[in-house]
GROMACS .gro file of C-alpha atoms in nm:
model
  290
    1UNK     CA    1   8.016 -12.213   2.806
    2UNK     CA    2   7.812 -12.441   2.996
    3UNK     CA    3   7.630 -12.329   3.337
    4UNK     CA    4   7.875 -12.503   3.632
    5UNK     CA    5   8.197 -12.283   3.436
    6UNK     CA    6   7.955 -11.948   3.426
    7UNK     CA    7   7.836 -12.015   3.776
    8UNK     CA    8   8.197 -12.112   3.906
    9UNK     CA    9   8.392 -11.810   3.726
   10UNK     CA   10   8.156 -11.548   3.883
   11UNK     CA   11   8.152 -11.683   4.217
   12UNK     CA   12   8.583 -11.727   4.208
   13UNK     CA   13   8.611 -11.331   4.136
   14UNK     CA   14   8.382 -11.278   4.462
   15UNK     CA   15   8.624 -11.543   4.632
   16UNK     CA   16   8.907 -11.367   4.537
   17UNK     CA   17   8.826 -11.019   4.692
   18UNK     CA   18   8.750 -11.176   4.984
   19UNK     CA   19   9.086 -11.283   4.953
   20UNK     CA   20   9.248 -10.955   4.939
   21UNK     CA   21   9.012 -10.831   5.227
   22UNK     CA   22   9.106 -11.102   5.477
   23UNK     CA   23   9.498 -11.014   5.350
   24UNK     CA   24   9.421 -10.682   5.429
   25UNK     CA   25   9.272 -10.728   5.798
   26UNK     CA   26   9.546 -10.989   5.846
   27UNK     CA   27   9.801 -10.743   5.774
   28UNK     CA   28   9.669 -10.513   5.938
   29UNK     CA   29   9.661 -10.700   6.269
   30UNK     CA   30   9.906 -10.451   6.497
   31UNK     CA   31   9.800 -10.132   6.321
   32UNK     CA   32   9.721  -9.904   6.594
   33UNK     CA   33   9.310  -9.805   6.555
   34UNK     CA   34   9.268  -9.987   6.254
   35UNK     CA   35   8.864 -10.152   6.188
   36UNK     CA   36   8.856 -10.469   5.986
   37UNK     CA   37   8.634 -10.478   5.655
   38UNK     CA   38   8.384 -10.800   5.692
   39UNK     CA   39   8.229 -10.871   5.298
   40UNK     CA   40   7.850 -10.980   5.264
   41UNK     CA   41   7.799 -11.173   4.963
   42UNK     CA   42   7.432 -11.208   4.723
   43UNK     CA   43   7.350 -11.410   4.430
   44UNK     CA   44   7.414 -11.283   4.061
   45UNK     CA   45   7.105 -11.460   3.932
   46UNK     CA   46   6.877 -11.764   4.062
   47UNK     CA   47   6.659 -11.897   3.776
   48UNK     CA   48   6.407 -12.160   3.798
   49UNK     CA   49   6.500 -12.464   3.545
   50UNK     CA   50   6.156 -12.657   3.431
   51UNK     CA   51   6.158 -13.041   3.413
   52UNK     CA   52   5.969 -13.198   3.186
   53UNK     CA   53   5.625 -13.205   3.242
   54UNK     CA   54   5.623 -13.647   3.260
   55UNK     CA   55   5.849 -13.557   3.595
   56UNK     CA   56   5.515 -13.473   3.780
   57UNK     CA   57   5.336 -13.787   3.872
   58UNK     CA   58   5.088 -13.886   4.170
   59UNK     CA   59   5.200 -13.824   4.500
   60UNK     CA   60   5.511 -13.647   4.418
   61UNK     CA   61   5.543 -13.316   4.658
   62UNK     CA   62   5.839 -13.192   4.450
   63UNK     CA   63   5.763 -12.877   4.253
   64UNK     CA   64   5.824 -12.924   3.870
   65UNK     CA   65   6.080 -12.631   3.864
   66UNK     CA   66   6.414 -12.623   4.074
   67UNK     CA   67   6.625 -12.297   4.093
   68UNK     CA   68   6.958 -12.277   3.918
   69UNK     CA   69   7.237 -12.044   4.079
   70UNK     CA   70   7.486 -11.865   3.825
   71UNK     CA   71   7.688 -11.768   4.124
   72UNK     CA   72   7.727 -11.476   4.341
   73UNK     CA   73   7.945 -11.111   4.402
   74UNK     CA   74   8.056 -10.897   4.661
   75UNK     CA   75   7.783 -10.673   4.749
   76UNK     CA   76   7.990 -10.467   5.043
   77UNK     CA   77   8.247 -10.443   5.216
   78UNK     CA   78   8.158 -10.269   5.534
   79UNK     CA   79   8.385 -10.182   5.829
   80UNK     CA   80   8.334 -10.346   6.171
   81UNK     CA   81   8.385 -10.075   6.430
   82UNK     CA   82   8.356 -10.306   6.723
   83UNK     CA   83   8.558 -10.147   7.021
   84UNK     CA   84   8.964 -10.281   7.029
   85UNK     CA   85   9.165 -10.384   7.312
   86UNK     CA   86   9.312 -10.054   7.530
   87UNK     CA   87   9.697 -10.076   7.546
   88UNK     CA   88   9.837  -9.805   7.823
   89UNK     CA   89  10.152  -9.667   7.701
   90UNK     CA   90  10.161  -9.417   8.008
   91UNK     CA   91  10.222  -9.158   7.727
   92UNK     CA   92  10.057  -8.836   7.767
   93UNK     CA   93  10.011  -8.792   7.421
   94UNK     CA   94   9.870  -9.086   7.353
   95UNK     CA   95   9.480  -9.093   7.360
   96UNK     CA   96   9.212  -9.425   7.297
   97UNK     CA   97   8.870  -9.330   7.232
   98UNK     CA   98   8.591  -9.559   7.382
   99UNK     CA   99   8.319  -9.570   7.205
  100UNK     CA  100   8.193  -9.573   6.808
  101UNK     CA  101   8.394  -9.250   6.731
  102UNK     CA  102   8.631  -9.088   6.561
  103UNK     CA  103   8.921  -8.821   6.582
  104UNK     CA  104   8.861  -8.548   6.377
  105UNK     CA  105   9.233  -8.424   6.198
  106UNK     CA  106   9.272  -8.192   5.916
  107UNK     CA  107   9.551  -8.310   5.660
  108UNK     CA  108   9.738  -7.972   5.442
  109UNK     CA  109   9.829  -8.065   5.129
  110UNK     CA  110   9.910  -7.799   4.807
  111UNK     CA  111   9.695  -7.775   4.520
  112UNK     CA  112   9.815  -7.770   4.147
  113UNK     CA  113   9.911  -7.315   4.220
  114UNK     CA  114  10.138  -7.437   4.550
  115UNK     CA  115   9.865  -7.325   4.722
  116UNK     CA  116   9.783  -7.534   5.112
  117UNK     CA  117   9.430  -7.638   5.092
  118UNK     CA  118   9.297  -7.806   5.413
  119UNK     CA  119   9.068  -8.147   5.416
  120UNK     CA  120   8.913  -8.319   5.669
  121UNK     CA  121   8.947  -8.662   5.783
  122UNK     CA  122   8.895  -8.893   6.059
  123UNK     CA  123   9.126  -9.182   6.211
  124UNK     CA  124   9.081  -9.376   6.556
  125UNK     CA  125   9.476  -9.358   6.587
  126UNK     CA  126   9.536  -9.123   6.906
  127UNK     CA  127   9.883  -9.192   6.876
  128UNK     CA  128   9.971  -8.776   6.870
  129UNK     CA  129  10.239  -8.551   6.887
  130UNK     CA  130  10.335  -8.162   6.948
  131UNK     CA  131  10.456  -7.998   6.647
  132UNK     CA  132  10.614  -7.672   6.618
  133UNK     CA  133  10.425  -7.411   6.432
  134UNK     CA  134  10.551  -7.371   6.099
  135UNK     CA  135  10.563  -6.955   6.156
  136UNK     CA  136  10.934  -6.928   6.269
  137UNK     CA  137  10.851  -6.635   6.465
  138UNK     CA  138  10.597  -6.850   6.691
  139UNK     CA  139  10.760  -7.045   6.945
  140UNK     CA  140  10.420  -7.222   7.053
  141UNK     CA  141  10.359  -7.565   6.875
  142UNK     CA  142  10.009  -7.737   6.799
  143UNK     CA  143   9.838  -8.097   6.883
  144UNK     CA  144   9.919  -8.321   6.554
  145UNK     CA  145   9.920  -8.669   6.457
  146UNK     CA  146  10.282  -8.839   6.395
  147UNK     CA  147  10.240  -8.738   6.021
  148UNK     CA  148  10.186  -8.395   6.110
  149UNK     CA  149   9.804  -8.317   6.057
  150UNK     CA  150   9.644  -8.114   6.305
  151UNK     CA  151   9.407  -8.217   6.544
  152UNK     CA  152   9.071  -8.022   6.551
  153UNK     CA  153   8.955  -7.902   6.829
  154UNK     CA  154   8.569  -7.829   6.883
  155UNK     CA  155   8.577  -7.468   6.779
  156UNK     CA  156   8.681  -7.623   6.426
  157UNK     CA  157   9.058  -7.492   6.512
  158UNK     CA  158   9.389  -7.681   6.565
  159UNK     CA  159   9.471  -7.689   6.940
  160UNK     CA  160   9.733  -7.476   6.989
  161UNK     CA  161  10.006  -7.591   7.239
  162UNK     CA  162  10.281  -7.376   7.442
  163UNK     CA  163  10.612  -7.430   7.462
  164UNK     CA  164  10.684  -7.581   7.795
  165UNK     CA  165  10.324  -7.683   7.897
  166UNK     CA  166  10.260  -8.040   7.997
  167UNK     CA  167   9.891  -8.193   7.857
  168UNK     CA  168   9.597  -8.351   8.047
  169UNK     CA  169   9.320  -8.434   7.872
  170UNK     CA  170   8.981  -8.508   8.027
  171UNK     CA  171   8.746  -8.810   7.908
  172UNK     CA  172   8.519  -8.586   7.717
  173UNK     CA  173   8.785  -8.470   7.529
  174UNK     CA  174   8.891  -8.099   7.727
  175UNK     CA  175   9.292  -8.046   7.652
  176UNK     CA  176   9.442  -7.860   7.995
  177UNK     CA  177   9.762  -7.732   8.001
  178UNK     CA  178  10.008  -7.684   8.289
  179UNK     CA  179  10.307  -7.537   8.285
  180UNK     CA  180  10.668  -7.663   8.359
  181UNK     CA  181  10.890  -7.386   8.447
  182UNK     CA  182  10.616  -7.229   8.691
  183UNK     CA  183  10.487  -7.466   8.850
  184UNK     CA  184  10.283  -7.176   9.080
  185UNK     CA  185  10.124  -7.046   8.734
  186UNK     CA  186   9.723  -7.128   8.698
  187UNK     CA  187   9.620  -7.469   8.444
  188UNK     CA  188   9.512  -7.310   8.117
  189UNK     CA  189   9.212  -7.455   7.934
  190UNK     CA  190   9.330  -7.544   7.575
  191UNK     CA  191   9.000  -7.664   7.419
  192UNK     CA  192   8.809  -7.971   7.382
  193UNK     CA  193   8.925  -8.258   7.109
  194UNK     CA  194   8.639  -8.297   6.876
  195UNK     CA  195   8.533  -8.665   6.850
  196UNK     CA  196   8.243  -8.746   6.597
  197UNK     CA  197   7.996  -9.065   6.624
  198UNK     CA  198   7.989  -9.317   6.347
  199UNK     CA  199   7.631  -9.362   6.268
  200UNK     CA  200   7.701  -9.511   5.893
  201UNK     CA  201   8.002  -9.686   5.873
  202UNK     CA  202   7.934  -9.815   5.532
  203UNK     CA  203   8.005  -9.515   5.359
  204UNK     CA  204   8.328  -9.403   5.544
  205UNK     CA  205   8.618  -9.402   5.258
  206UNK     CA  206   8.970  -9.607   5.399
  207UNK     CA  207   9.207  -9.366   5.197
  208UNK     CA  208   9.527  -9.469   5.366
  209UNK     CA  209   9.759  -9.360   5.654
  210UNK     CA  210   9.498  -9.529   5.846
  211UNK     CA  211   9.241  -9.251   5.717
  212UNK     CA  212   8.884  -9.238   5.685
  213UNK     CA  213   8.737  -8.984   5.463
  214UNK     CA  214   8.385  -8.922   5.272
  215UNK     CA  215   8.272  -8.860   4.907
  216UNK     CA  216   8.308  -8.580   4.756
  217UNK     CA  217   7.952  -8.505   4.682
  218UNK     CA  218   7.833  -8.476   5.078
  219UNK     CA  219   7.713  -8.193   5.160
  220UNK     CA  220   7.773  -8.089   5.527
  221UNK     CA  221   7.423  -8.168   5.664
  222UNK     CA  222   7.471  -8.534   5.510
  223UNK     CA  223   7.793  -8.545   5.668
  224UNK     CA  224   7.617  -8.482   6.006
  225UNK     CA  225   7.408  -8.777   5.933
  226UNK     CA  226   7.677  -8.982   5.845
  227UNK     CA  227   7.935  -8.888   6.152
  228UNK     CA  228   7.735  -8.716   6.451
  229UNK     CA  229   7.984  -8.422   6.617
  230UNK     CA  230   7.980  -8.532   6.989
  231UNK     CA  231   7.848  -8.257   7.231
  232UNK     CA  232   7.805  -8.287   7.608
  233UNK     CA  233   7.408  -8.341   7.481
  234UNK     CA  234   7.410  -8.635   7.335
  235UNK     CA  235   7.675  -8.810   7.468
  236UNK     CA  236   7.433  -8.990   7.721
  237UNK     CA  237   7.351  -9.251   7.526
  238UNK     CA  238   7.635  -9.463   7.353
  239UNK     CA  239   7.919  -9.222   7.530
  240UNK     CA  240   8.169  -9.174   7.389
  241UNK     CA  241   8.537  -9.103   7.560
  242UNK     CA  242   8.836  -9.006   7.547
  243UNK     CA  243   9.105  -9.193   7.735
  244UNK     CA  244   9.473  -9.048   7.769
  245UNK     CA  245   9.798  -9.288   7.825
  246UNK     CA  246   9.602  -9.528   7.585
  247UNK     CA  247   9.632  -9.624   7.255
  248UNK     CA  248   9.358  -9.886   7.064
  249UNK     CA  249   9.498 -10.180   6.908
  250UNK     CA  250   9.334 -10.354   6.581
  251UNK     CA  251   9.007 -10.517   6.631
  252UNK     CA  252   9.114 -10.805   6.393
  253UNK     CA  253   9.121 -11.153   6.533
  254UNK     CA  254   9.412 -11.335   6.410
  255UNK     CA  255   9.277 -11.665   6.444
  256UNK     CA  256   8.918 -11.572   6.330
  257UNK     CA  257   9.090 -11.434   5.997
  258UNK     CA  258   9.280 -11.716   5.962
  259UNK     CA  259   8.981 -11.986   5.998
  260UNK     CA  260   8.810 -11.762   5.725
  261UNK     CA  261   9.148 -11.748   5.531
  262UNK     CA  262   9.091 -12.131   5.507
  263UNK     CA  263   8.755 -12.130   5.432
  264UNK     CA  264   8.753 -11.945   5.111
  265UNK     CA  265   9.093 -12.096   4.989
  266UNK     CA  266   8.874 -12.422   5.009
  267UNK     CA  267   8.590 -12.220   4.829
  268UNK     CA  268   8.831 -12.099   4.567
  269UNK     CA  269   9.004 -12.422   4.508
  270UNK     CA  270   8.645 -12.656   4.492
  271UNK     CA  271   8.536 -12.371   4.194
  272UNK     CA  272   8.897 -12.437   4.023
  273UNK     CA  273   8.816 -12.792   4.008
  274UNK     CA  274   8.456 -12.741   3.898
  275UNK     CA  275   8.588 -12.540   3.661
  276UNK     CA  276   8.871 -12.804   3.531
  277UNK     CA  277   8.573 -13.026   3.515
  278UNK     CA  278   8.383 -12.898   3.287
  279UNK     CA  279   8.604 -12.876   3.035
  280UNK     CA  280   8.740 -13.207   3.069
  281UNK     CA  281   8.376 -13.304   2.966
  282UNK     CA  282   8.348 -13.084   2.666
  283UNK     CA  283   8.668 -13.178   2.563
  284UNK     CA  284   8.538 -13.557   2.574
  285UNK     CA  285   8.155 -13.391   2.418
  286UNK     CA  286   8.381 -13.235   2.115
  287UNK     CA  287   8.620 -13.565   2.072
  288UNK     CA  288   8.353 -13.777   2.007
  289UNK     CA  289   8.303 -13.940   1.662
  290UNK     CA  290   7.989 -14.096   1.561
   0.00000   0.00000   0.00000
């Protein structure tokens, strides 16, 4: 295989999962909280090609050598947390956060004995809800997510909700409760909605359900590194806040994607032809007769 069909088939794989990426951000576009993925690209292998030494006569500035690409891969594919347009819904249980942070929820699932085991994740979707508890004797309910998961609170606890209580929830995150029926009965103090700051996006996980999760191997002190728990200490600088009767719409530009789109279709179809090419001229090499 000569070096345009090496050079053109490893640069049309990196083409084509930039494909899928844009195809993902695209349809993506009206997903509430969703981050687009941007790709960064680097070469396989440059190698310098030597002329023949004849090539090097007086007064030429050339170098003897020129570099030979073999094509390129996708290094990363990192998300872009760059802040999306506030929508108000005037519902009071829907909630924006302004800022580089997350919503901390934890998702129940049961393990291989029926057993619930409890895992973290984090989404920027504050579209939430108030589920009942799942103890029939309790006739409180708790903050949740439209799937379900709980919201966690700062203590590391769901917020528990009761029945008949409306919410207000201040911008750094405090849930207060007031209730319906007596309106002459004091606001009660629910707990604070724990927000965490993204300070390495590139290793956040997308594991669906609009989702972000971490390896397996972090400890918790490298999760701290990764996604900072907000506290009324360092929230001076790059605050973070919590806005309620708002929900975040995508940060993908439509028309941005689509110029890419375009782009590296062109990309794609120029390393087809290179491709086609090439073996048009072995074919001709191999049909030759002397």
């Amino acid at each position: 295989m000569n070096n345009s069909m090496i050079n053109s088939s490893v640069s049309m794989k990196a083409l084509q999962q930039k494909l899928d990426l844009l195809a993902n951000n695209i349809s993506n576009v009206n997903t509430t909280g969703y981050k687009r993925k941007e790709a960064s690209f680097q070469d396989v292998l440059t190698s310098v090609k030597q002329q023949p030494q004849n090539f090097q006569k007086e007064g030429r500035l050339t170098p003897l050598g020129y570099n030979q690409g073999w094509g390129s891969k996708l290094v990363e594919a990192q998300l872009n947390m760059e802040q999306g347009s506030l929508q108000n819904t005037a519902n009071p249980l829907d909630f924006a956060i302004e800022g580089n942070g997350l919503f901390e929820i934890a998702t129940v699932t049961l393990n291989a004995n029926n057993e619930p085991v409890q895992t973290i994740r984090w989404t920027r979707n504050g579209a939430f809800d108030v589920s009942p508890s799942v103890d029939p004797g309790d006739p409180d309910g708790y903050l949740t997510t439209k799937d379900g998961h709980y919201i966690v609170g700062a203590d590391n606890n769901p917020i528990r909700v009761p029945v008949n209580h409306r919410l207000t929830v201040q911008p750094d995150g405090t849930v207060i409760a007031y209730n319906e029926v007596d309106r002459s009965a004091p606001s009660t103090e629910l707990g604070q909605i724990k927000t965490v700051r993204v300070v390495r996006p590139q290793l956040l996980q997308q594991v669906g359900d609009n989702l972000y999760a971490l390896a397996a191997d972090i400890t918790p002190e490298q999760r701290e590194e990764i996604l900072q728990t907000v506290t009324a200490g360092n929230n001076t600088v790059d605050p973070i806040t919590v806005r309620q009767g708002f929900i975040e719409q995508s940060n993908v530009n439509l028309s941005e994607e689509m110029t890419e789109l375009v782009m590296v279709q062109r990309a794609f179809q120029l390393n087809s032809r290179a491709i086609s090419s090439a073996d048009q001229l072995m074919n001709l090499a191999n049909n030759l007769r002397v």
